[in-house]
PDB file of C-alpha atoms in Angstrom:
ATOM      1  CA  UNK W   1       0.324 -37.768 -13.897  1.00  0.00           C
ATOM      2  CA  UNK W   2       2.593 -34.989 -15.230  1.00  0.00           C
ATOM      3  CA  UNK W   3       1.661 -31.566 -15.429  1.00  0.00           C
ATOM      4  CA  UNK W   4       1.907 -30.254 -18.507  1.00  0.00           C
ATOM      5  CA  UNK W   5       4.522 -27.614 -19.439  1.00  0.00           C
ATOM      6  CA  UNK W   6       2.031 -25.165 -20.397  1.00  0.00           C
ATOM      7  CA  UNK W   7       0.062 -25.527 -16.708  1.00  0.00           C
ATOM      8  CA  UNK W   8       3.814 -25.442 -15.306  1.00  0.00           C
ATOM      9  CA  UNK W   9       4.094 -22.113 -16.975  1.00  0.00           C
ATOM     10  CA  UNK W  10       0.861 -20.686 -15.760  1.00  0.00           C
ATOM     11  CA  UNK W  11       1.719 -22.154 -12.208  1.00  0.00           C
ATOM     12  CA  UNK W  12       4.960 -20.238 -12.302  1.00  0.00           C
ATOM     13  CA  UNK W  13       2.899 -16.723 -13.180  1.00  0.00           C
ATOM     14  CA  UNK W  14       0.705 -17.295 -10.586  1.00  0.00           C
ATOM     15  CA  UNK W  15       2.818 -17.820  -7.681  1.00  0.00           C
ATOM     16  CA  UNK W  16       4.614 -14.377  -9.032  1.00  0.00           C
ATOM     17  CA  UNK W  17       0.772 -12.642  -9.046  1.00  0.00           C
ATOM     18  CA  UNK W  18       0.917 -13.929  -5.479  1.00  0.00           C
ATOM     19  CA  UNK W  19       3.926 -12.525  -4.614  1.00  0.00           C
ATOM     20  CA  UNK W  20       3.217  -9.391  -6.031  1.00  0.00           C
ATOM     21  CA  UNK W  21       0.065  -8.977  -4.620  1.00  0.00           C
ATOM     22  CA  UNK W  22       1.680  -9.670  -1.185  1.00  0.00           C
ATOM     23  CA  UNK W  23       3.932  -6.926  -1.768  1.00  0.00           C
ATOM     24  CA  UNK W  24       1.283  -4.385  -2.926  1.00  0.00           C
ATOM     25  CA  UNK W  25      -0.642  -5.278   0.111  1.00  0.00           C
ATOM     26  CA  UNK W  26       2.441  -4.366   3.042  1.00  0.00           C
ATOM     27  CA  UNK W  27       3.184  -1.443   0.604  1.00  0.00           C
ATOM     28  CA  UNK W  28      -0.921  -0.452   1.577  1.00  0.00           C
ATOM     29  CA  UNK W  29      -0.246  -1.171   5.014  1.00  0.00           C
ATOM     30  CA  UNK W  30       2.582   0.674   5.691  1.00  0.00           C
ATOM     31  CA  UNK W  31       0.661   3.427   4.296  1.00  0.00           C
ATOM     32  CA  UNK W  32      -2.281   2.913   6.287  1.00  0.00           C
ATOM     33  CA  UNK W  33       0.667   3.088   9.282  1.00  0.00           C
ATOM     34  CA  UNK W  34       2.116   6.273   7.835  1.00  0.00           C
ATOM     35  CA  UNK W  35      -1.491   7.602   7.564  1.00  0.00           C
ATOM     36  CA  UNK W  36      -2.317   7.230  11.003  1.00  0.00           C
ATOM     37  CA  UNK W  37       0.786   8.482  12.682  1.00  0.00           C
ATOM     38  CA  UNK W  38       0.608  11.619  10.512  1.00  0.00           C
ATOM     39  CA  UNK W  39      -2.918  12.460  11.885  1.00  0.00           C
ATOM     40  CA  UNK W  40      -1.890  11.374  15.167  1.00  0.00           C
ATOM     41  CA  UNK W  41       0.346  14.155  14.974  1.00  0.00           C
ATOM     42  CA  UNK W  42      -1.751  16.629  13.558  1.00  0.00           C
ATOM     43  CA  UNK W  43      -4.346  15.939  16.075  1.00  0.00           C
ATOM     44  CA  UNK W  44      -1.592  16.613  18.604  1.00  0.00           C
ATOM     45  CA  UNK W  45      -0.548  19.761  17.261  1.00  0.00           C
ATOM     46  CA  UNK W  46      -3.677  21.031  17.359  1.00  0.00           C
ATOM     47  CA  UNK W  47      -3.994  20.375  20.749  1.00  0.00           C
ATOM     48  CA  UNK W  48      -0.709  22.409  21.687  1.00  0.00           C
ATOM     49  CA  UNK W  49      -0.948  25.890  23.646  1.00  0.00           C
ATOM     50  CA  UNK W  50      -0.822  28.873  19.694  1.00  0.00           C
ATOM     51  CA  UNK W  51       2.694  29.756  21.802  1.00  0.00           C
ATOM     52  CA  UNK W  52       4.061  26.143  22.420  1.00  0.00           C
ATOM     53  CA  UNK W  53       7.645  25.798  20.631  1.00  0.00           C
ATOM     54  CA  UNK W  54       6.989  22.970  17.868  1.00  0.00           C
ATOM     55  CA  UNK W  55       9.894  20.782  17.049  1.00  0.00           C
ATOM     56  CA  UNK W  56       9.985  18.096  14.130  1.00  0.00           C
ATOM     57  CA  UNK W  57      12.619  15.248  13.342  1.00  0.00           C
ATOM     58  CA  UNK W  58      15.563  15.795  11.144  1.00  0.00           C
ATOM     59  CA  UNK W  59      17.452  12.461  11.246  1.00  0.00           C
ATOM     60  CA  UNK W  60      19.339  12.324  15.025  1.00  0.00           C
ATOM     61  CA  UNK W  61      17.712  16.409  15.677  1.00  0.00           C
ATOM     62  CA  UNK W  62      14.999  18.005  16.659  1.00  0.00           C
ATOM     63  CA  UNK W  63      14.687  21.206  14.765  1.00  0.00           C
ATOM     64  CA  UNK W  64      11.989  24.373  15.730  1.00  0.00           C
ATOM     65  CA  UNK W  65       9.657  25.178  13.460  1.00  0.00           C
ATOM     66  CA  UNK W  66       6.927  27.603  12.595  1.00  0.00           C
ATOM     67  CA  UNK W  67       3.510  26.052  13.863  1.00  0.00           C
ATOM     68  CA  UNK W  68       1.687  26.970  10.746  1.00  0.00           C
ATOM     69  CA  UNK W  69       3.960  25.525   8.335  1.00  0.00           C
ATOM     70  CA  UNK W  70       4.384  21.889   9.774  1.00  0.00           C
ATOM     71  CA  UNK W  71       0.522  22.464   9.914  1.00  0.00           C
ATOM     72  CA  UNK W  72       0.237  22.627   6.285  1.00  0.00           C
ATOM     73  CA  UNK W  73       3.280  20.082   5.867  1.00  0.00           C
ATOM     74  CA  UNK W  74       1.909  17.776   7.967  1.00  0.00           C
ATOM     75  CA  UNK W  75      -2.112  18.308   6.311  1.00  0.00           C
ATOM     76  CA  UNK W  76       0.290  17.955   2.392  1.00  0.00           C
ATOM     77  CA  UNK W  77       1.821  15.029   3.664  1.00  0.00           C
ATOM     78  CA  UNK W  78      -2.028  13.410   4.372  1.00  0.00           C
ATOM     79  CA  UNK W  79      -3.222  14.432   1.243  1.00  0.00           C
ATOM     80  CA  UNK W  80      -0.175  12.849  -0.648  1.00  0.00           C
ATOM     81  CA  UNK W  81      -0.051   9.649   1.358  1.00  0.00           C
ATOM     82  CA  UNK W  82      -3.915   9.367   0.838  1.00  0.00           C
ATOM     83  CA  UNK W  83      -3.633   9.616  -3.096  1.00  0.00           C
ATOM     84  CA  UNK W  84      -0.751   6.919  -2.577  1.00  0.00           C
ATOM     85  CA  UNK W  85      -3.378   4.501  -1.277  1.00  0.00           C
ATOM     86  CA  UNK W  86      -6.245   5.145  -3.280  1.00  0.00           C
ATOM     87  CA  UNK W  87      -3.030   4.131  -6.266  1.00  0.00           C
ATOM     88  CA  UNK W  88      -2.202   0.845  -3.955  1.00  0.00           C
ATOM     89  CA  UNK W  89      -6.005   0.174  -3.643  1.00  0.00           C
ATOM     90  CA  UNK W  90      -6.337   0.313  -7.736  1.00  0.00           C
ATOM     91  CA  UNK W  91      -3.076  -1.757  -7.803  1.00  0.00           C
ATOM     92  CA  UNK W  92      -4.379  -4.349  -5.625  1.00  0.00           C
ATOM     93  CA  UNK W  93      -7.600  -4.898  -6.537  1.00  0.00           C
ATOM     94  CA  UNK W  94      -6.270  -5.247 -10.486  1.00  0.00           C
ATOM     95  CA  UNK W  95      -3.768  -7.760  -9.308  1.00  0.00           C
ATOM     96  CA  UNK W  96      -6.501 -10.194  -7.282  1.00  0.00           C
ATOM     97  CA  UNK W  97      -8.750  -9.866 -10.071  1.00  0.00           C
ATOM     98  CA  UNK W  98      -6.126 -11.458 -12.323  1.00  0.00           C
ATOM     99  CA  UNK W  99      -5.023 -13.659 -10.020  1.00  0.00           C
ATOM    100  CA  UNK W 100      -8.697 -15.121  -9.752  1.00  0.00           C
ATOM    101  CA  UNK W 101      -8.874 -15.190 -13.740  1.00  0.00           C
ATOM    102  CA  UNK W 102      -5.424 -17.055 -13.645  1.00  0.00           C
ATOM    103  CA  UNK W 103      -6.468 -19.432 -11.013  1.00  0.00           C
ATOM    104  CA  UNK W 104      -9.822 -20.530 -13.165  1.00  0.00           C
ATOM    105  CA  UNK W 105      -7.903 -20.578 -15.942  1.00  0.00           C
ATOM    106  CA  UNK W 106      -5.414 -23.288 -14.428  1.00  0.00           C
ATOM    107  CA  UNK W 107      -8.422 -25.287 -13.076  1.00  0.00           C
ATOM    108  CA  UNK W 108     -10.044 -25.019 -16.155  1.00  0.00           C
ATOM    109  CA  UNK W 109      -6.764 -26.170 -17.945  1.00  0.00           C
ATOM    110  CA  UNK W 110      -6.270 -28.950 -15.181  1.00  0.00           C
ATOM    111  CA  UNK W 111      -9.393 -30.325 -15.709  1.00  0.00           C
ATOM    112  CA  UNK W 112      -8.878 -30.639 -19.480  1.00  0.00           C
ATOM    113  CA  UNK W 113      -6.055 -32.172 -18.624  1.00  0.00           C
ATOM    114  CA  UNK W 114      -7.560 -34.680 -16.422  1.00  0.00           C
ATOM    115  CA  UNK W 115     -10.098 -36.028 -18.747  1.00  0.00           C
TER     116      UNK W 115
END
């Protein structure tokens, strides 16, 4: 039995849905990554003697920097990367819900098919 062009089609936008909701999801985990090493840090920081020199990366350096700002950098940089996945979590949630409408929708249209 040949598929019809039409189910071809939708089979075609699926597998793209896939693929872009493969995508979304290591974009969420490499948040989730960046996330965790950020508060790592923070909670390292704040473990640090008030009169510990503080260094942070800069490509191949380490630079010194003022304690209190790469506290407030490094609390920014949570806030940011923690609006970024609430964004990827919206984003991926929209993109299974289609791809569960498109896959009853190829069933349906394979069944039709069928009979």
């Amino acid at each position: 039995m040949e598929v019809p062009q039409n189910i071809q089609h939708q089979l075609t936008q699926f597998q793209q849905l896939q693929q872009q909701a493969q995508a979304v999801t290591v974009q969420k985990q490499n948040l989730d990554i960046q996330i965790q090493e950020t508060e790592s840090a923070l909670e390292e920081l704040k473990k640090t003697d008030e009169n510990a020199d503080v260094f942070k990366t800069a490509g191949n350096l380490l630079i010194k920097v003022d304690r209190n700002e790469i506290n407030e950098e490094l609390e920014e940089k949570i806030e940011t990367l923690k609006l970024r996945e609430k964004t990827m979590t919206r984003q991926e949630e929209r993109v299974m819900k289609k791809l569960q409408e498109m896959q009853s929708s190829i069933q349906e249209a394979m069944q039709n098919q069928a009979q």
